[in-house]
Coordinates of C-alpha atoms and ligand atoms in Angstrom, one line a residue:
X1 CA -15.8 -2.4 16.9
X2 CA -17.4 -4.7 13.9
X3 CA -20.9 -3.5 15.2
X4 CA -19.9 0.2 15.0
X5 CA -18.6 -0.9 11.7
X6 CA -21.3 -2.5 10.7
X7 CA -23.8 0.1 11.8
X8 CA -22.0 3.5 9.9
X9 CA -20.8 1.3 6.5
X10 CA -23.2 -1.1 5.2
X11 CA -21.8 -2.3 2.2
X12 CA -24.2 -4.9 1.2
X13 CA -26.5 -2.2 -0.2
X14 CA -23.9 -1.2 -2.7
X15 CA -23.7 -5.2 -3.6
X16 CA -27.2 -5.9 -3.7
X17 CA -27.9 -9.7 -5.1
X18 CA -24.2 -9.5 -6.8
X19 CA -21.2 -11.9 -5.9
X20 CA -18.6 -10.2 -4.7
X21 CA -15.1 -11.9 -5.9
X22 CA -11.8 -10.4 -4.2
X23 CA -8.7 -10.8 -5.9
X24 CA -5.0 -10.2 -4.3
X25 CA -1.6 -11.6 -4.6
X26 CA -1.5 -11.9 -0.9
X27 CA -4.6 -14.2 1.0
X28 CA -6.2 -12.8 4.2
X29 CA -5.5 -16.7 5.8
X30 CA -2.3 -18.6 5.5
X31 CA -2.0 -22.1 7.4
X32 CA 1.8 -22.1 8.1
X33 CA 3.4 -25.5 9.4
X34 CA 5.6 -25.1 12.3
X35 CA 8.7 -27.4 13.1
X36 CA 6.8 -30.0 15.1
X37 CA 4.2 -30.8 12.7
X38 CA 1.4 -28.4 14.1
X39 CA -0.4 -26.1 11.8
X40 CA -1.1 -22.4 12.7
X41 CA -2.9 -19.6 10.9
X42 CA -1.2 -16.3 10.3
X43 CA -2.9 -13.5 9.2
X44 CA -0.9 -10.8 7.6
X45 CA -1.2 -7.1 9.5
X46 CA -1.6 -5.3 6.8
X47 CA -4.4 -2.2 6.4
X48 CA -6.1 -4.4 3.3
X49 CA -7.1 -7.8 5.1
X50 CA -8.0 -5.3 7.9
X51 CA -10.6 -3.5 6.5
X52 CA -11.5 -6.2 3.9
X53 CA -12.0 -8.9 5.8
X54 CA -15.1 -7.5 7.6
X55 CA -16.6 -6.6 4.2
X56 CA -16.1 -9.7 3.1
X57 CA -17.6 -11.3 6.3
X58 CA -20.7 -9.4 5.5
X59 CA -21.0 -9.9 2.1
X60 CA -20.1 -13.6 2.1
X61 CA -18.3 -13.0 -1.3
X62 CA -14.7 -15.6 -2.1
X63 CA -11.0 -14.0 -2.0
X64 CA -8.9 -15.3 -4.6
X65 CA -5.6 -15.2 -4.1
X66 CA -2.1 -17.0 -3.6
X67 CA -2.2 -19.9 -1.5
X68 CA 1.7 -19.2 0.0
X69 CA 1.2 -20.8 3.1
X70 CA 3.2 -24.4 3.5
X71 CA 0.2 -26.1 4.8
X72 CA -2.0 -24.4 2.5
X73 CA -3.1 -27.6 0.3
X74 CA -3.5 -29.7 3.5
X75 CA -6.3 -27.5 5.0
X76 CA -8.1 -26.1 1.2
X77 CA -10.1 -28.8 -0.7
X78 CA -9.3 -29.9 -4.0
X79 CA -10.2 -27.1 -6.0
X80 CA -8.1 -24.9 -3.2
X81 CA -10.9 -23.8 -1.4
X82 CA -12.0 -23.0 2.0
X83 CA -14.4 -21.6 4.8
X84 CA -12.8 -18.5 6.5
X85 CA -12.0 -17.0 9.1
X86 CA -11.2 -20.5 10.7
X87 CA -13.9 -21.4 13.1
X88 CA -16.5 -18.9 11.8
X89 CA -17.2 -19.6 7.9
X90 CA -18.2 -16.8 6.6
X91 CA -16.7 -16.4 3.5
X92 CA -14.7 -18.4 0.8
X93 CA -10.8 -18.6 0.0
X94 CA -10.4 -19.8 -2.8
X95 CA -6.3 -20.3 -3.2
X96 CA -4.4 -20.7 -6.5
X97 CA -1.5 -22.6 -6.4
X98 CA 2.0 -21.1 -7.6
X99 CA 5.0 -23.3 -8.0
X100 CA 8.5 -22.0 -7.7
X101 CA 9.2 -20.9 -11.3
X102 CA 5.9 -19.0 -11.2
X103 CA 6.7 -17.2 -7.8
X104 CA 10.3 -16.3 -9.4
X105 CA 8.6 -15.0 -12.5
X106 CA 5.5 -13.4 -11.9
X107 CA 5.9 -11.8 -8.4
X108 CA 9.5 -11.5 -8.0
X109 CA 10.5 -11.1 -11.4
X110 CA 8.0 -8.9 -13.4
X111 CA 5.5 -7.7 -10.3
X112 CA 8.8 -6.2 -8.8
X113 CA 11.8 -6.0 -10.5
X114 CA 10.1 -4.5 -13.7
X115 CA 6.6 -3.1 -12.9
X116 CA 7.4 -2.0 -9.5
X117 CA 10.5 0.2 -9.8
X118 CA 9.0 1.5 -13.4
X119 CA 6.1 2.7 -11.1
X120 CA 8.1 4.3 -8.8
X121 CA 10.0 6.0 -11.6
X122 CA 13.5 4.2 -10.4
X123 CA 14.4 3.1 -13.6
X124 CA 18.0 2.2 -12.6
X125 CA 16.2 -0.8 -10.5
X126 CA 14.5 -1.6 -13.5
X127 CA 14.8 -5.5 -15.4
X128 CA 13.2 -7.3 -17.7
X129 CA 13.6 -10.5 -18.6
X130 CA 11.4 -12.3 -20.9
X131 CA 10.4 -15.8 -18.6
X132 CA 9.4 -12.9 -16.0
X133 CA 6.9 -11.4 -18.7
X134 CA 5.1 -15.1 -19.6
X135 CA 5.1 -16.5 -16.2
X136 CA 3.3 -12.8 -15.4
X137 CA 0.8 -13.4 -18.3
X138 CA 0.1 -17.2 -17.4
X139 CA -0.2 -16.1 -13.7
X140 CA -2.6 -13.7 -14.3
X141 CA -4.3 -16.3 -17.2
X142 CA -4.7 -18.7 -14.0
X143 CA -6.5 -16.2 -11.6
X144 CA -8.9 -15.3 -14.3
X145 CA -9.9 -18.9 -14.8
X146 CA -10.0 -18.9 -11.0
X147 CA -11.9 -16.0 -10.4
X148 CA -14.4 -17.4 -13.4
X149 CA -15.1 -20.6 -11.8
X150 CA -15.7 -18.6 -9.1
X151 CA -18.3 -16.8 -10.5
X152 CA -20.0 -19.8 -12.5
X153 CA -20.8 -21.3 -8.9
X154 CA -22.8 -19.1 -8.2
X155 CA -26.5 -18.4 -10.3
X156 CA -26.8 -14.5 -10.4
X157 CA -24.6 -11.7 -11.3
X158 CA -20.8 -11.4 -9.7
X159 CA -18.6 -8.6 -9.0
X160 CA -14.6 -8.7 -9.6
X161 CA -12.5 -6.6 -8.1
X162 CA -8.8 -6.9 -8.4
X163 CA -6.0 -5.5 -6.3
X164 CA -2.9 -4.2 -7.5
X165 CA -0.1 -4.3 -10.1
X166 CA 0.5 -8.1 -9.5
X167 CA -2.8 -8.8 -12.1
X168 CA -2.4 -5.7 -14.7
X169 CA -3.7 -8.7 -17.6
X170 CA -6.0 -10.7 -15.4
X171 CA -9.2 -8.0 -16.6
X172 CA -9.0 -8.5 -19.6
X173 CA -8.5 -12.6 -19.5
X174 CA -11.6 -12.6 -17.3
X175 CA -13.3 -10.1 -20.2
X176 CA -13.3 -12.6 -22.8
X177 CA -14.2 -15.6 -20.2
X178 CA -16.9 -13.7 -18.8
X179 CA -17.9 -10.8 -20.7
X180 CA -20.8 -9.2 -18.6
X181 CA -18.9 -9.4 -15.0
X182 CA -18.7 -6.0 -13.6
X183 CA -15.0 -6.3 -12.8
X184 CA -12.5 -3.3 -11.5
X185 CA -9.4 -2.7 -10.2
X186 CA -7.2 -0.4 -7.4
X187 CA -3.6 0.0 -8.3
X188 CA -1.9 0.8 -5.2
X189 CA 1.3 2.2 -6.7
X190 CA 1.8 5.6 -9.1
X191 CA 1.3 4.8 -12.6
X192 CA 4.2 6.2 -14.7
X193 CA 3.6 8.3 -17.4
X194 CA 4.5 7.2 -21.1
X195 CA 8.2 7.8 -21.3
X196 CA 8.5 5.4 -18.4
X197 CA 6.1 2.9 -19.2
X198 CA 8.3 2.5 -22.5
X199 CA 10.6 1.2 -21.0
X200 CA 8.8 -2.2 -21.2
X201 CA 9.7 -3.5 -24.4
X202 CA 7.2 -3.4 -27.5
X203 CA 4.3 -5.6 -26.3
X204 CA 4.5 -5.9 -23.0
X205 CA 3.5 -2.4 -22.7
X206 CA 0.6 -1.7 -24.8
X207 CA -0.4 -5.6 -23.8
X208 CA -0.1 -4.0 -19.9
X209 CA -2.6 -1.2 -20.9
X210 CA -5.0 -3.2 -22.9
X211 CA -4.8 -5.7 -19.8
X212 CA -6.0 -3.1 -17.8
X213 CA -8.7 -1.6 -20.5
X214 CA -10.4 -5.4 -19.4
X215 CA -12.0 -3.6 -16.5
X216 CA -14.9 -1.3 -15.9
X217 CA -13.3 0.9 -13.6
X218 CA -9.9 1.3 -13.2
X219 CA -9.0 2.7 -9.9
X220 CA -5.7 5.0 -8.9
X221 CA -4.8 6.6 -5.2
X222 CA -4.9 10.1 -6.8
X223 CA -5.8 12.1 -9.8
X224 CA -1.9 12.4 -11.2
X225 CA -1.4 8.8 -11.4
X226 CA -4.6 8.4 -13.1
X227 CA -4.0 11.0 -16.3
X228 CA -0.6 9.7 -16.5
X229 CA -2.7 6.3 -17.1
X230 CA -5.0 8.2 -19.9
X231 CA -2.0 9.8 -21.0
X232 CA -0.1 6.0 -22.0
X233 CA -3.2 5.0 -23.1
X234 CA -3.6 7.6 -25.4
X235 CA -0.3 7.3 -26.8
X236 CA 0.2 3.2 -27.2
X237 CA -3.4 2.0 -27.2
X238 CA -5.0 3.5 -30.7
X239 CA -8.0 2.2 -30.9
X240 CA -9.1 3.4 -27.9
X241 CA -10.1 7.0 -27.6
X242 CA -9.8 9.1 -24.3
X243 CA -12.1 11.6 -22.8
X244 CA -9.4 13.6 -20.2
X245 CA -12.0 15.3 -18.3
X246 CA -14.5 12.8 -17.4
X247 CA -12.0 10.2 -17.2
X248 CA -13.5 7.6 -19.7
X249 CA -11.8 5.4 -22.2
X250 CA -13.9 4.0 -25.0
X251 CA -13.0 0.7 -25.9
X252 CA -13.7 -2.0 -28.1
X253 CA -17.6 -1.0 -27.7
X254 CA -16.8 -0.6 -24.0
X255 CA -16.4 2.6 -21.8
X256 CA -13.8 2.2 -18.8
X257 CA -14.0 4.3 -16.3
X258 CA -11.1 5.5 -14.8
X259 CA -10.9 7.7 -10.9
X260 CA -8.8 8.3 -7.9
X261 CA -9.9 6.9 -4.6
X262 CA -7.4 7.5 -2.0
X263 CA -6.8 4.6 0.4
X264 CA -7.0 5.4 3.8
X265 CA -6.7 3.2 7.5
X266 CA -8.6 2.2 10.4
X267 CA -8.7 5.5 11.8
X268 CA -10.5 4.3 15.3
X269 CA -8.3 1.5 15.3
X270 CA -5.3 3.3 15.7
X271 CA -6.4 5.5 17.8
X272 CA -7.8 3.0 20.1
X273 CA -4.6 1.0 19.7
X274 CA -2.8 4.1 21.1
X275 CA -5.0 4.5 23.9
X276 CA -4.7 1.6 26.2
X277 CA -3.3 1.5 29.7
X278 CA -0.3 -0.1 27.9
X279 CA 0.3 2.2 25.0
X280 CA 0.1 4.7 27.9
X281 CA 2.9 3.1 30.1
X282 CA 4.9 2.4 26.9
X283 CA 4.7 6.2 25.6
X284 CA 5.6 7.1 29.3
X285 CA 8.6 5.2 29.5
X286 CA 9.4 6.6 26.3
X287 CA 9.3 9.8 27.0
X288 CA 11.2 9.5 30.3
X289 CA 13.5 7.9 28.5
X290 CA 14.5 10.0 24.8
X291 CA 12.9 13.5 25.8
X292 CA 14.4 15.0 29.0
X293 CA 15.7 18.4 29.3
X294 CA 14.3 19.9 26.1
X295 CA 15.0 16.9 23.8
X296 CA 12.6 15.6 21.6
X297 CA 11.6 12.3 19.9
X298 CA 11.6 11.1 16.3
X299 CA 10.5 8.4 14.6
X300 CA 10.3 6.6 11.0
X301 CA 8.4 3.6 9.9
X302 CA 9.1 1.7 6.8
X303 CA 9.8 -1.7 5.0
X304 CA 13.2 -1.6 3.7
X305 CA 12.5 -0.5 -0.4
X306 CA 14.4 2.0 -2.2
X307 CA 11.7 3.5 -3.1
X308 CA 11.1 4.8 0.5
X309 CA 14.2 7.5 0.9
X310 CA 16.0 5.5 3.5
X311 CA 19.2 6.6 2.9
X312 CA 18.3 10.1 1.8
X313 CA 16.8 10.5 5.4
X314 CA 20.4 9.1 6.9
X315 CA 22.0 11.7 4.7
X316 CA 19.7 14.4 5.7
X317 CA 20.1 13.4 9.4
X318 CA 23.8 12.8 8.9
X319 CA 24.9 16.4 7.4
X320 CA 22.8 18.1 9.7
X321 CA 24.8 16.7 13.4
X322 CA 27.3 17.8 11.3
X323 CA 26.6 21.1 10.1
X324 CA 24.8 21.9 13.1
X325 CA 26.9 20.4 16.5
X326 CA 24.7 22.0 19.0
X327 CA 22.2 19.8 17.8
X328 CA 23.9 16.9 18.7
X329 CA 22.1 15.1 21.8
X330 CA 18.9 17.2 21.0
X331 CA 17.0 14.8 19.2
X332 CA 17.2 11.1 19.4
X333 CA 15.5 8.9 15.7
X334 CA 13.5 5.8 16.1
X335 CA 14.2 3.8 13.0
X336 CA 12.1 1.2 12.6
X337 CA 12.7 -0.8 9.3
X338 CA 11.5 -4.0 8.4
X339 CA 13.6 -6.0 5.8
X340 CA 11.6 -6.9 3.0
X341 CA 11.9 -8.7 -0.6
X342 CA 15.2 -9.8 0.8
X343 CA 15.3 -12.7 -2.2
X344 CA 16.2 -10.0 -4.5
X345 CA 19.5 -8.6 -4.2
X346 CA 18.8 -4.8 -4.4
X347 CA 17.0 -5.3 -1.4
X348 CA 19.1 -7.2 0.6
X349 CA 22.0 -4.9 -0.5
X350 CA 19.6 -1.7 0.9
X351 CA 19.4 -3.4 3.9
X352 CA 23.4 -3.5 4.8
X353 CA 23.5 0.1 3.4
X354 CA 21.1 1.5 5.7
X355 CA 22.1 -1.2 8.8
X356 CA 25.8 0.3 8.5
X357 CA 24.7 4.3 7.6
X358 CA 22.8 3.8 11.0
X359 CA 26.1 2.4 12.5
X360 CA 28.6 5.1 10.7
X361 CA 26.4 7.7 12.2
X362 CA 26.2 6.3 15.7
X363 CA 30.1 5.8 15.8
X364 CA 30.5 9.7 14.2
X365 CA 27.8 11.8 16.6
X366 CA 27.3 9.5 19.7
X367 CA 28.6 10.3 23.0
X368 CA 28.3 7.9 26.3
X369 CA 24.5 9.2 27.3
X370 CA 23.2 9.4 23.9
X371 CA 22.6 7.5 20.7
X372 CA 21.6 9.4 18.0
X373 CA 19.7 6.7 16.1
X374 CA 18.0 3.7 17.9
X375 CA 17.3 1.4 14.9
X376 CA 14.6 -1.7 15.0
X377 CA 15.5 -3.8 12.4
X378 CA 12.4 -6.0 12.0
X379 CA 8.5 -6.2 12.1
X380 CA 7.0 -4.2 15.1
X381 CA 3.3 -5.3 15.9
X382 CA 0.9 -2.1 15.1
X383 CA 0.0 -1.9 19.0
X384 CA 3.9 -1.1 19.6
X385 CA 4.1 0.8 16.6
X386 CA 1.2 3.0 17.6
X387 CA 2.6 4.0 21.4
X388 CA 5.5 5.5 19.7
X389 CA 3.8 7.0 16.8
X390 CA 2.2 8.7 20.1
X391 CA 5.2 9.4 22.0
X392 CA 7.2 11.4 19.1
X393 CA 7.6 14.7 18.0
X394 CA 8.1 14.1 14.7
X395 CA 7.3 11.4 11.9
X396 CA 9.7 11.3 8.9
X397 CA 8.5 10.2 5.3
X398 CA 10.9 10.6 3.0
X399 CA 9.5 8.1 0.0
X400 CA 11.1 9.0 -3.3
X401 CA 8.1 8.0 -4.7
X402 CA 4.9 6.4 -3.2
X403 CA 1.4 5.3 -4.1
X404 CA -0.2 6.9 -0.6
X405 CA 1.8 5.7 2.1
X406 CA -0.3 4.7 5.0
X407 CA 2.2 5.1 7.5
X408 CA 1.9 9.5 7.8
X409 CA -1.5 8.6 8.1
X410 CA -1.0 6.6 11.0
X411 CA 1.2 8.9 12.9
X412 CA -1.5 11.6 12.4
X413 CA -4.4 8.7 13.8
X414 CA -2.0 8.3 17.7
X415 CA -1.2 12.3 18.2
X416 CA -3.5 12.3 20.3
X417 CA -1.5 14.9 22.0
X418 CA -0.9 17.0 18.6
X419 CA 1.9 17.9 19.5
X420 CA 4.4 15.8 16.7
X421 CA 4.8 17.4 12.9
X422 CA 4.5 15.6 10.1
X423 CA 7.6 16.0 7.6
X424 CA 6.3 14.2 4.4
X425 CA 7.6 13.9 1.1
X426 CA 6.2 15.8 -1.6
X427 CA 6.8 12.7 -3.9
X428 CA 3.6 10.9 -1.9
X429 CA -0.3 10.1 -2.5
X430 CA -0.6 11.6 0.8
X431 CA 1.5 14.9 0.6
X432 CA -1.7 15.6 -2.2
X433 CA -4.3 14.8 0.1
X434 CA -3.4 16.0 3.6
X435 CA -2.7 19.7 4.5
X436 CA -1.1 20.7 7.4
X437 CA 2.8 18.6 7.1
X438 CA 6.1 20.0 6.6
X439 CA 6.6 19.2 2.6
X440 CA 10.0 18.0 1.8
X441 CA 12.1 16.9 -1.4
X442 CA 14.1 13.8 0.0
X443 CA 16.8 14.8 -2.6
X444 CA 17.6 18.1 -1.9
X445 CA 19.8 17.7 1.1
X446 CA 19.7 21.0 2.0
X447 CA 15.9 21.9 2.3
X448 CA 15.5 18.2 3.9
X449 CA 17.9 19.4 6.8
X450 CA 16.2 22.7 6.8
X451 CA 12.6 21.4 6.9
X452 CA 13.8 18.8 10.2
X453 CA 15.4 22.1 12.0
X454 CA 12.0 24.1 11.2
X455 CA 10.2 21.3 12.7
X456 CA 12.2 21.1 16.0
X457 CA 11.7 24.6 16.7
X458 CA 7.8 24.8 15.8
X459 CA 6.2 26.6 18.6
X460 CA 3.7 24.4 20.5
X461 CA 1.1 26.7 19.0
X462 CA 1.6 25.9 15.5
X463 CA 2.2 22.1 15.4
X464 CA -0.9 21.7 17.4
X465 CA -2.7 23.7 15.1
X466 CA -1.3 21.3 12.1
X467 CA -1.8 18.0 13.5
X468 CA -5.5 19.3 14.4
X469 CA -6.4 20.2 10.8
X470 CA -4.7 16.7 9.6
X471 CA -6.6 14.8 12.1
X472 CA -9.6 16.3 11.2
X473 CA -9.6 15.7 7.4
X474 CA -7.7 12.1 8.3
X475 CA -11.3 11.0 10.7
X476 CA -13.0 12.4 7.3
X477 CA -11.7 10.2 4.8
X478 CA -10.7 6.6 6.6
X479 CA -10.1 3.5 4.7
X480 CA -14.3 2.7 5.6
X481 CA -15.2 5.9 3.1
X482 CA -12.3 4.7 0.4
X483 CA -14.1 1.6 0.5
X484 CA -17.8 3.3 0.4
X485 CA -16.7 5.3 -2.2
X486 CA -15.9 2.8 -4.7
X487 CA -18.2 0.4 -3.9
X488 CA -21.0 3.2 -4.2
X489 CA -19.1 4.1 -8.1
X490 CA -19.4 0.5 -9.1
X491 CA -22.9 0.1 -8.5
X492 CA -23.6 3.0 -9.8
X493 CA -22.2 2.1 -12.8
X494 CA -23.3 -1.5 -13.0
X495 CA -27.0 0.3 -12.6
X496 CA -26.6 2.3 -15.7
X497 CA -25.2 -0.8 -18.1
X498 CA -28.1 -2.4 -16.8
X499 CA -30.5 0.8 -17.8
X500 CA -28.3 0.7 -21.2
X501 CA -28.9 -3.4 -21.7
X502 CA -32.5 -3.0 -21.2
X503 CA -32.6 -0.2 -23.4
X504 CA -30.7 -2.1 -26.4
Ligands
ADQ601 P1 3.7 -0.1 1.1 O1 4.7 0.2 0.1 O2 3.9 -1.3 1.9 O3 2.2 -0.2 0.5 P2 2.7 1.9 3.2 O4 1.5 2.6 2.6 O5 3.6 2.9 3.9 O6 3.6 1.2 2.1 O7 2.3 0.8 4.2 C1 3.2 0.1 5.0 C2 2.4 -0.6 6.1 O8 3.3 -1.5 6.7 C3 2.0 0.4 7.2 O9 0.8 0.0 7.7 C4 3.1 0.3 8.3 O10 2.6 0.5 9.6 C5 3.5 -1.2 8.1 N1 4.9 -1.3 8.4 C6 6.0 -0.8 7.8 N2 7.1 -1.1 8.4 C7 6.8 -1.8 9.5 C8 7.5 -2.4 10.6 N3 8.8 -2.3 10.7 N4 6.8 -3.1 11.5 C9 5.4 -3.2 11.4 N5 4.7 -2.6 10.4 C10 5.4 -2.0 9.5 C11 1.6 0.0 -0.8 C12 2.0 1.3 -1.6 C13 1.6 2.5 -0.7 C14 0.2 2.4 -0.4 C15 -0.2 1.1 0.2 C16 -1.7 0.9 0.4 O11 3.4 1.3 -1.9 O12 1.9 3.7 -1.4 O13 -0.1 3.4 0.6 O14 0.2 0.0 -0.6 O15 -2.4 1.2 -0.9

């Protein structure tokens, strides 16, 4: 699998004698110490560290990030740093430490009770408080200086490139540290457009967008978020002037480039993951089990976040058992929902919503052979999830607002029978990018329950021709060619300051 990898994406060509320096909240390595006193290494299963980690193998660049673990400072020298993966040292973690008040502040506080629901455009989640806003500002201070030492280590040029709305200031710290770095960013979430972003009190939101204008390239999942980014800028940043079209922003004698580069997955992964002798057995028993006598199977896949349309999707289900009894013990709903956030109370109050929605609902339209929803209330490893991704007939995504949302893309990666639809919300990265799923509106109750009845009646026919065309453009753009395609912008652009340096 690496040498395939390795083979059809050679990154190191984009990099060529440059650094590369990673920078997330989250670290690909955490050394976590169990009750006894031993110390084990968890790696988190997210689509990032998977397709990251390779690159960063290759490249033999240094991930910055959070060092979370609880055993993290007894196995990182002084500084915070080590040799990763453990046992093959390729590549340098460098961790920065974060104490209680600064994990309240800066991630729970103004990462995602202010900046994250603002994103998402669910204002009535939104809080700010004004110890969330400094410890964000001397977070992101600290990773800069981290990220700068990193770079003075080494003698030639370095790259920065910075994940997410957990550093929106950490460019433009790292700017006046390190003027010349090429550094850049991939904001994972929408971007709101001005009337939102307002919503942060004076300072805090011009101070996000000049934070941001400390990058050369600035980096959004699709084109919308990004002019809603031009457009705040060009309403609360005046000194900067915008070019719509081209997507530039001239700043303070700088030009920032700004594009969308849609995040993808492991395509082969997941497919491979779906294919084994015991994905096979598992999608077997599945089937034998939920889809008998005409029935069919459905399934949804989320963390527990309100921005996801949880409980719009229990409504939708919910009204249409009851507006529509003789489907009643036609369709049976995989839930599988992982709690998440759970130290903030919105969270942990979705979480008992949805547990007793699934329970009401259950109690209402279950009879002695059939539950109508089977719910999994925690993490399910990706080799599970992808067998019944495989054995379903349809995948719900109902987010209410969402950067891409990986996981339609993974339910498209295990039909390797084609024969599931996709029903995605129109509210998603991905509803812009993929053609062939049943669009809904996760608020309009009525078109939801519609779009779930069209879907169990498609003809074979017609969902196979779908889930063909989606798996086609899906093996076209996989999170390899989101990662080529920016690292092939940022060299390109690092090649022409260069021309432009020589030239001056
Ligand atoms: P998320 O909001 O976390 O990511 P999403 O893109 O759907 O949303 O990714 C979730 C991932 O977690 C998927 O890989 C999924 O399989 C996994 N997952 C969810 N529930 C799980 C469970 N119960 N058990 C195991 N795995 C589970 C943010 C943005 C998205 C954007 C991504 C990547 O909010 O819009 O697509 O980053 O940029």
């Amino acid at each position: 699998m690496l040498a395939l990898f390795a083979v059809t994406h050679d990154f190191t060509r984009y990099l060529d004698d440059c650094k590369f320096i990673l920078v997330s909240n989250r670290e690909p390595y955490e050394h976590i110490r169990r009750s006894g006193g031993t110390v084990h290494i968890k790696q988190p299963a997210g689509g990032l560290v998977t397709a990251l980690d390779p690159t960063m193998r290759r490249t033999h660049g240094t991930w910055v990030a959070w060092g979370s673990g609880t055993a993290d400072r007894d196995t990182a020298d002084e500084a915070g740093r080590l040799m990763v993966p453990p046992g093959e040292e390729c590549y340098s973690l460098r961790r920065v430490w974060l104490d209680d008040a600064d994990v309240n502040g800066y991630y729970h506080g103004f990462a995602n009770r202010a900046l994250w629901p603002l994103c998402h455009m669910l204002i009535q989640h939104f809080e700010f408080r004004t110890e969330f806003w400094e410890r964000y500002r001397a977070v992101n201070l600290r990773f800069a200086h981290a990220v700068a030492d990193e770079a003075e280590r080494c003698s030639g040029r370095s790259m920065a490139w910075i994940q997410d709305y957990h550093f929106g200031l950490a460019a433009e710290f790292l700017r006046a540290i390190r003027p010349s770095m090429f550094i850049h960013q991939f904001w994972h979430i929408p971007f709101p457009p001005p009337d939102i972003l307002r919503l942060l009190p004076s300072g805090s939101h011009e101070a996000l967008l000049r934070g941001l204008l400390g990058n050369d390239l600035v980096e959004f999942q699709i084109d919308r978020y990004a002019q809603n980014f031009l457009e705040c800028i060009e309403r609360f940043v005046p000194d900067a002037s915008v070019d719509r079209v081209e997507g530039r922003v001239s700043f303070r004698d700088r030009d920032v480039q700004v594009g969308a580069f849609p995040i993808s997955i492991d395509v082969e992964r997941f497919e491979a993951m779906a294919s084994t002798p015991d994905a096979i057995a598992r999608v077997e028993t599945l089937r034998a089990r939920y889809v008998r006598d005409g029935r069919q199977l459905g399934v949804c896949v989320d963390r527990v976040d309100y921005t996801k349309g949880i409980p719009e999707r229990l409504r939708a289900l919910s009204t249409l058992w009851t507006e529509v009894p003789s489907l009643r013990e036609r369709f049976t709903f995989i839930f599988v929902c992982t709690p998440s956030r759970t130290d903030l109370p919105a969270y942990h109050a979705l979480e008992q919503e949805v547990v007793q929605a699934v329970m009401d609902i259950n109690r209402r339209f279950g009879t002695d052979g059939w539950t109508p929803i089977v719910l999994i209330n925690e993490n399910v490893d990706s080799d599970l999830l992808a067998s019944v991704y495989r054995a379903a007939d349809l995948c719900i995504v109902s987010s209410l607002q969402d950067g891409m949302n990986l996981v339609a893309k993974e339910f498209i990666a295990c039909q390797l029978e084609e024969r599931g639809v996709l029903l995605l919300s129109r509210f998603t990265g991905s509803a812009e990018e993929i053609d062939g799923a049943l669009l809904i509106n996760p608020f309009n109750v009525d078109g939801f329950m519609g779009a779930i009845r069209t879907a169990l009646d498609m003809p074979v026919e017609e969902r196979r021709r779908r889930m063909r065309r989606m798996r086609q453009q899906l093996h076209n753009s996989t999170i390899f060619d989101w990662l080529d395609s920016i690292l092939a912008r940022s060299s390109e652009i690092m090649d022409a300051q260069r021309g432009e340096r020589v030239v001056a």
